[in-house]
Amino acid sequence: MKVIFVGAGPGDPELLTRKAARLLESCQCCVYAGSLVSPEVVALVPADAEKYDSAGMTLEETTAVCIKARERGIDVIRLHTGDPSIYGAIREQMVELDRLGIAYEVVPGVSSFQAAAAALKTELTAPEVSQTIILTRTAGRTPMPAGQELERMAQTQATLCIFLSVHNMAEVAQTLSAHYGADCPIAVVYRASWPDQIIAEGTLADIAGKVAKAGIGKTAMIVVGRALERSGAVSRLYSGEFTHGYRKAKHE
Ligand code: SAH
């Protein structure tokens, strides 16, 4: 018996890995985060399987599900939105499973920052502009460790993908303006890849108003940085002068 932490992806069931889909379709016991995992993904779990929405459960209760499953010799799928390694709160579950001697493994998933970039049809890196992507958030019930505040992240001028923060949109935009400039492009994607996905695009100066107007208050990804601009240097990867292992320069 084992527990399998499975990345549910951002919402669209077609963005599940084949492994995740296979595991869900054959599972007998699934614990999922109902507040974020799309119902279309949960629907892949067979009707006669046990299903638990972890939203209303404590760590002790979800652990108890695993203990009972071990007694019956069945695996537990622990379904987490996006990729389980990002704000997934899997560490504390793994500590408990280690303590109990229950084996586990992880199946990665498409994260919401990737789904947001796809929805925006953008590349998050841009030559000479941003060669770094920072996945971050603002403080909620979880405080930000010293030195990792948004202000500090902004000093890097990297592309920022900000989770769990759209309710603070005005404050986020204001903090970032000082470093990226008020005209810097920013996009907010609500429920990327869901049927009701909403995109709000603008600048740091006007995004808060657009997000408020669209009624976006949760489950959104904030993507900001000059990499979102269409202009600027192009990658040399496909240029004729740039050789790499698979292609020789045209003039050679
Ligand atoms: N492990 C998840 C993140 C969980 S934290 C992942 O890899 O995506 C929850 C936050 O993720 C939300 O507040 C929101 O910022 C973001 N998020 C999750 N699903 C999303 C989606 N479909 N579209 C946009 N943002 C999403």
CSV table of C-alpha atoms and ligand atoms in Angstrom, one decimal:
chain,number,residue,atom,x,y,z
A,1,MET,CA,0.0,0.0,0.0
A,2,LYS,CA,1.2,3.5,-0.7
A,3,VAL,CA,0.0,7.1,-0.9
A,4,ILE,CA,0.5,8.8,-4.3
A,5,PHE,CA,0.6,12.5,-4.4
A,6,VAL,CA,-0.7,13.4,-7.8
A,7,GLY,CA,-0.6,16.7,-9.6
A,8,ALA,CA,-4.1,17.5,-10.8
A,9,GLY,CA,-2.9,20.2,-13.2
A,10,PRO,CA,-4.5,23.6,-13.4
A,11,GLY,CA,-8.0,22.5,-14.2
A,12,ASP,CA,-8.5,21.2,-17.8
A,13,PRO,CA,-8.5,17.4,-17.5
A,14,GLU,CA,-6.6,17.2,-20.8
A,15,LEU,CA,-3.6,18.8,-19.0
A,16,LEU,CA,-3.3,15.9,-16.6
A,17,THR,CA,-0.3,13.7,-17.3
A,18,ARG,CA,-1.1,10.3,-18.7
A,19,LYS,CA,0.1,8.8,-15.5
A,20,ALA,CA,-2.2,11.0,-13.4
A,21,ALA,CA,-5.2,10.1,-15.5
A,22,ARG,CA,-4.4,6.4,-15.4
A,23,LEU,CA,-4.0,6.5,-11.6
A,24,LEU,CA,-7.2,8.5,-11.1
A,25,GLU,CA,-9.3,6.2,-13.4
A,26,SER,CA,-8.2,3.1,-11.5
A,27,CYS,CA,-8.2,4.5,-8.0
A,28,GLN,CA,-10.2,3.2,-5.0
A,29,CYS,CA,-9.6,6.0,-2.6
A,30,CYS,CA,-8.9,9.6,-3.3
A,31,VAL,CA,-8.4,12.6,-1.1
A,32,TYR,CA,-8.6,15.9,-3.1
A,33,ALA,CA,-8.5,19.6,-2.4
A,34,GLY,CA,-12.1,20.4,-3.4
A,35,SER,CA,-11.6,24.2,-3.3
A,36,LEU,CA,-9.0,24.1,-6.1
A,37,VAL,CA,-9.1,20.8,-8.0
A,38,SER,CA,-11.4,21.0,-10.9
A,39,PRO,CA,-14.6,18.9,-10.7
A,40,GLU,CA,-13.8,17.6,-14.2
A,41,VAL,CA,-10.6,16.0,-12.9
A,42,VAL,CA,-12.3,14.6,-9.8
A,43,ALA,CA,-14.9,13.1,-12.1
A,44,LEU,CA,-12.3,10.7,-13.5
A,45,VAL,CA,-12.3,8.9,-10.2
A,46,PRO,CA,-14.6,5.8,-10.4
A,47,ALA,CA,-18.1,6.4,-8.9
A,48,ASP,CA,-17.7,3.5,-6.5
A,49,ALA,CA,-14.3,4.8,-5.1
A,50,GLU,CA,-14.1,6.5,-1.8
A,51,LYS,CA,-13.7,10.3,-2.2
A,52,TYR,CA,-12.8,12.8,0.5
A,53,ASP,CA,-12.7,16.6,0.1
A,54,SER,CA,-9.7,17.7,2.2
A,55,ALA,CA,-11.0,21.2,2.3
A,56,GLY,CA,-13.0,20.5,5.4
A,57,MET,CA,-10.5,18.0,6.9
A,58,THR,CA,-7.6,18.3,9.3
A,59,LEU,CA,-4.2,16.7,8.8
A,60,GLU,CA,-5.2,14.1,11.4
A,61,GLU,CA,-8.3,13.2,9.4
A,62,THR,CA,-6.6,12.9,6.1
A,63,THR,CA,-3.9,10.8,7.8
A,64,ALA,CA,-6.6,8.6,9.3
A,65,VAL,CA,-7.9,7.9,5.8
A,66,CYS,CA,-4.4,6.6,4.9
A,67,ILE,CA,-4.2,4.5,8.0
A,68,LYS,CA,-7.6,2.8,7.2
A,69,ALA,CA,-6.5,2.3,3.6
A,70,ARG,CA,-3.4,0.6,4.7
A,71,GLU,CA,-5.5,-1.8,6.8
A,72,ARG,CA,-7.4,-2.7,3.7
A,73,GLY,CA,-4.3,-2.8,1.5
A,74,ILE,CA,-5.5,-0.1,-1.0
A,75,ASP,CA,-3.6,2.8,-2.3
A,76,VAL,CA,-4.6,6.4,-1.6
A,77,ILE,CA,-4.4,9.1,-4.3
A,78,ARG,CA,-3.8,12.5,-2.7
A,79,LEU,CA,-4.8,14.9,-5.4
A,80,HIS,CA,-3.3,18.3,-5.4
A,81,THR,CA,-3.9,21.2,-7.7
A,82,GLY,CA,-1.2,22.1,-10.3
A,83,ASP,CA,2.1,20.6,-9.2
A,84,PRO,CA,2.2,19.2,-5.7
A,85,SER,CA,5.6,20.7,-5.0
A,86,ILE,CA,4.4,24.3,-5.1
A,87,TYR,CA,2.3,25.6,-2.1
A,88,GLY,CA,1.0,22.0,-1.9
A,89,ALA,CA,1.4,21.5,1.9
A,90,ILE,CA,2.7,18.0,1.2
A,91,ARG,CA,5.6,18.3,3.5
A,92,GLU,CA,3.6,17.9,6.7
A,93,GLN,CA,1.7,15.0,5.2
A,94,MET,CA,4.9,13.3,4.2
A,95,VAL,CA,6.3,13.8,7.8
A,96,GLU,CA,3.2,12.0,9.1
A,97,LEU,CA,3.5,9.2,6.6
A,98,ASP,CA,7.2,8.7,7.4
A,99,ARG,CA,6.3,8.5,11.1
A,100,LEU,CA,3.7,5.8,10.3
A,101,GLY,CA,6.0,4.0,7.9
A,102,ILE,CA,3.6,4.4,5.0
A,103,ALA,CA,5.4,4.6,1.6
A,104,TYR,CA,4.5,7.4,-0.9
A,105,GLU,CA,5.5,8.8,-4.2
A,106,VAL,CA,4.8,11.9,-6.2
A,107,VAL,CA,3.4,12.4,-9.8
A,108,PRO,CA,4.1,15.9,-11.0
A,109,GLY,CA,1.5,18.1,-12.6
A,110,VAL,CA,1.3,21.2,-14.9
A,111,SER,CA,1.4,24.2,-12.5
A,112,SER,CA,-1.0,27.1,-12.8
A,113,PHE,CA,1.9,29.4,-13.6
A,114,GLN,CA,2.5,27.4,-16.7
A,115,ALA,CA,-1.2,27.3,-17.6
A,116,ALA,CA,-1.3,31.1,-17.1
A,117,ALA,CA,1.6,31.6,-19.5
A,118,ALA,CA,-0.1,29.4,-22.0
A,119,ALA,CA,-3.4,31.3,-21.7
A,120,LEU,CA,-1.4,34.5,-22.2
A,121,LYS,CA,0.4,32.9,-25.2
A,122,THR,CA,3.7,34.3,-23.7
A,123,GLU,CA,7.2,33.2,-23.0
A,124,LEU,CA,8.2,34.0,-19.4
A,125,THR,CA,11.8,34.4,-20.3
A,126,ALA,CA,13.1,37.0,-22.7
A,127,PRO,CA,16.7,37.5,-23.9
A,128,GLU,CA,18.5,40.4,-22.3
A,129,VAL,CA,15.3,41.2,-20.3
A,130,SER,CA,14.5,38.3,-18.0
A,131,GLN,CA,16.4,35.1,-17.7
A,132,THR,CA,14.9,34.3,-14.4
A,133,ILE,CA,11.3,33.3,-13.3
A,134,ILE,CA,10.4,33.7,-9.6
A,135,LEU,CA,7.5,31.8,-8.2
A,136,THR,CA,6.4,33.7,-5.2
A,137,ARG,CA,3.4,35.0,-3.1
A,138,THR,CA,2.5,37.7,-0.7
A,139,ALA,CA,2.0,37.0,3.0
A,140,GLY,CA,-1.3,35.5,4.0
A,141,ARG,CA,-1.7,33.4,7.1
A,142,THR,CA,1.7,32.2,6.1
A,143,PRO,CA,4.1,35.1,6.7
A,144,MET,CA,6.9,35.8,4.2
A,145,PRO,CA,10.4,34.9,5.4
A,146,ALA,CA,12.7,37.9,5.9
A,147,GLY,CA,14.4,38.8,2.7
A,148,GLN,CA,11.8,37.2,0.5
A,149,GLU,CA,9.2,40.0,0.5
A,150,LEU,CA,7.8,41.1,-2.8
A,151,GLU,CA,9.8,44.3,-2.7
A,152,ARG,CA,13.0,42.2,-2.6
A,153,MET,CA,11.8,40.0,-5.4
A,154,ALA,CA,11.0,43.0,-7.5
A,155,GLN,CA,14.6,44.3,-7.2
A,156,THR,CA,15.7,41.4,-9.4
A,157,GLN,CA,13.6,42.6,-12.4
A,158,ALA,CA,12.9,39.0,-13.1
A,159,THR,CA,9.6,37.7,-14.4
A,160,LEU,CA,7.4,37.2,-11.3
A,161,CYS,CA,4.6,34.6,-11.1
A,162,ILE,CA,2.7,35.5,-8.0
A,163,PHE,CA,0.4,32.9,-6.4
A,164,LEU,CA,-2.2,33.4,-3.7
A,165,SER,CA,-2.2,37.2,-3.9
A,166,VAL,CA,-4.9,38.5,-6.2
A,167,HIS,CA,-6.9,39.8,-3.3
A,168,ASN,CA,-4.0,42.2,-2.6
A,169,MET,CA,-3.9,43.4,-6.2
A,170,ALA,CA,-3.6,47.1,-5.5
A,171,GLU,CA,-0.9,46.7,-3.0
A,172,VAL,CA,1.0,44.2,-5.2
A,173,ALA,CA,0.9,46.6,-8.2
A,174,GLN,CA,2.0,49.5,-6.0
A,175,THR,CA,5.0,47.7,-4.6
A,176,LEU,CA,6.1,46.5,-8.0
A,177,SER,CA,5.7,49.9,-9.7
A,178,ALA,CA,8.7,51.3,-7.9
A,179,HIS,CA,10.9,48.7,-9.5
A,180,TYR,CA,9.4,47.7,-12.8
A,181,GLY,CA,7.9,51.1,-13.7
A,182,ALA,CA,4.2,51.9,-13.8
A,183,ASP,CA,4.0,51.1,-17.5
A,184,CYS,CA,5.3,47.5,-17.1
A,185,PRO,CA,3.0,44.9,-18.4
A,186,ILE,CA,1.1,42.7,-16.0
A,187,ALA,CA,-1.5,40.0,-16.5
A,188,VAL,CA,-3.9,38.2,-14.2
A,189,VAL,CA,-5.3,34.9,-15.2
A,190,TYR,CA,-8.3,33.7,-13.2
A,191,ARG,CA,-8.8,29.9,-13.3
A,192,ALA,CA,-6.4,29.3,-16.2
A,193,SER,CA,-7.6,26.4,-18.4
A,194,TRP,CA,-11.0,26.2,-16.7
A,195,PRO,CA,-14.1,26.9,-18.9
A,196,ASP,CA,-14.7,30.1,-17.0
A,197,GLN,CA,-11.1,31.4,-17.4
A,198,ILE,CA,-10.7,35.2,-17.3
A,199,ILE,CA,-7.7,37.2,-18.4
A,200,ALA,CA,-7.1,40.7,-17.3
A,201,GLU,CA,-4.1,42.4,-18.9
A,202,GLY,CA,-2.7,45.9,-18.4
A,203,THR,CA,0.1,47.8,-16.8
A,204,LEU,CA,1.0,48.2,-13.2
A,205,ALA,CA,-0.8,51.5,-13.2
A,206,ASP,CA,-4.2,50.2,-14.3
A,207,ILE,CA,-4.3,46.4,-13.5
A,208,ALA,CA,-5.9,46.8,-10.0
A,209,GLY,CA,-8.9,48.5,-11.6
A,210,LYS,CA,-9.2,45.9,-14.4
A,211,VAL,CA,-9.1,43.1,-11.9
A,212,ALA,CA,-11.7,44.7,-9.7
A,213,LYS,CA,-13.9,45.3,-12.7
A,214,ALA,CA,-13.6,41.7,-13.8
A,215,GLY,CA,-14.6,40.6,-10.3
A,216,ILE,CA,-11.4,38.5,-9.8
A,217,GLY,CA,-10.8,37.9,-6.1
A,218,LYS,CA,-9.3,34.5,-5.9
A,219,THR,CA,-7.7,31.5,-7.8
A,220,ALA,CA,-5.7,33.7,-10.1
A,221,MET,CA,-2.1,33.9,-11.2
A,222,ILE,CA,-0.4,37.2,-11.4
A,223,VAL,CA,2.4,37.4,-14.1
A,224,VAL,CA,4.5,40.5,-14.3
A,225,GLY,CA,7.7,41.7,-16.0
A,226,ARG,CA,9.1,43.2,-19.1
A,227,ALA,CA,9.3,39.7,-20.7
A,228,LEU,CA,5.6,40.1,-21.4
A,229,GLU,CA,6.4,42.9,-23.9
A,230,ARG,CA,6.4,41.7,-27.5
A,231,SER,CA,9.2,43.9,-28.5
A,232,GLY,CA,12.9,43.5,-27.6
A,233,ALA,CA,15.7,41.1,-28.5
A,234,VAL,CA,14.9,37.8,-30.0
A,235,SER,CA,16.3,34.5,-28.9
A,236,ARG,CA,19.4,33.5,-30.8
A,237,LEU,CA,18.5,29.9,-30.6
A,238,TYR,CA,16.9,29.9,-34.0
A,239,SER,CA,19.1,32.5,-35.6
A,240,GLY,CA,21.3,31.6,-38.5
A,241,GLU,CA,24.4,32.7,-36.7
A,242,PHE,CA,23.9,30.6,-33.6
A,243,THR,CA,25.0,27.0,-33.8
A,244,HIS,CA,24.2,24.3,-31.4
A,245,GLY,CA,24.5,20.5,-31.2
A,246,TYR,CA,21.6,19.9,-33.6
A,247,ARG,CA,22.2,22.5,-36.3
A,248,LYS,CA,25.2,24.2,-37.9
A,249,ALA,CA,25.2,27.9,-38.8
A,250,LYS,CA,23.9,28.6,-42.2
A,251,HIS,CA,27.0,30.3,-43.3
A,252,GLU,CA,29.2,27.3,-42.5
B,1,SAH,N1,0.3,23.7,-6.6
B,1,SAH,C1,-0.5,24.7,-7.3
B,1,SAH,C2,-0.6,26.0,-6.5
B,1,SAH,C3,-1.4,25.9,-5.2
B,1,SAH,S1,-1.6,27.4,-4.4
B,1,SAH,C4,0.1,25.0,-8.6
B,1,SAH,O1,1.2,24.4,-9.0
B,1,SAH,O2,-0.5,25.7,-9.4
B,1,SAH,C5,-3.1,28.0,-5.0
B,1,SAH,C6,-2.9,29.2,-5.9
B,1,SAH,O3,-2.4,28.8,-7.2
B,1,SAH,C7,-4.1,30.1,-6.2
B,1,SAH,O4,-4.3,31.1,-5.2
B,1,SAH,C8,-3.7,30.7,-7.5
B,1,SAH,O5,-2.8,31.8,-7.3
B,1,SAH,C9,-2.9,29.6,-8.1
B,1,SAH,N2,-3.8,28.8,-9.0
B,1,SAH,C10,-4.2,27.5,-8.8
B,1,SAH,N3,-4.9,27.1,-9.9
B,1,SAH,C11,-5.0,28.1,-10.7
B,1,SAH,C12,-5.6,28.3,-12.0
B,1,SAH,N4,-6.2,27.3,-12.6
B,1,SAH,N5,-5.5,29.5,-12.6
B,1,SAH,C13,-4.8,30.5,-12.0
B,1,SAH,N6,-4.2,30.4,-10.8
B,1,SAH,C14,-4.3,29.2,-10.2
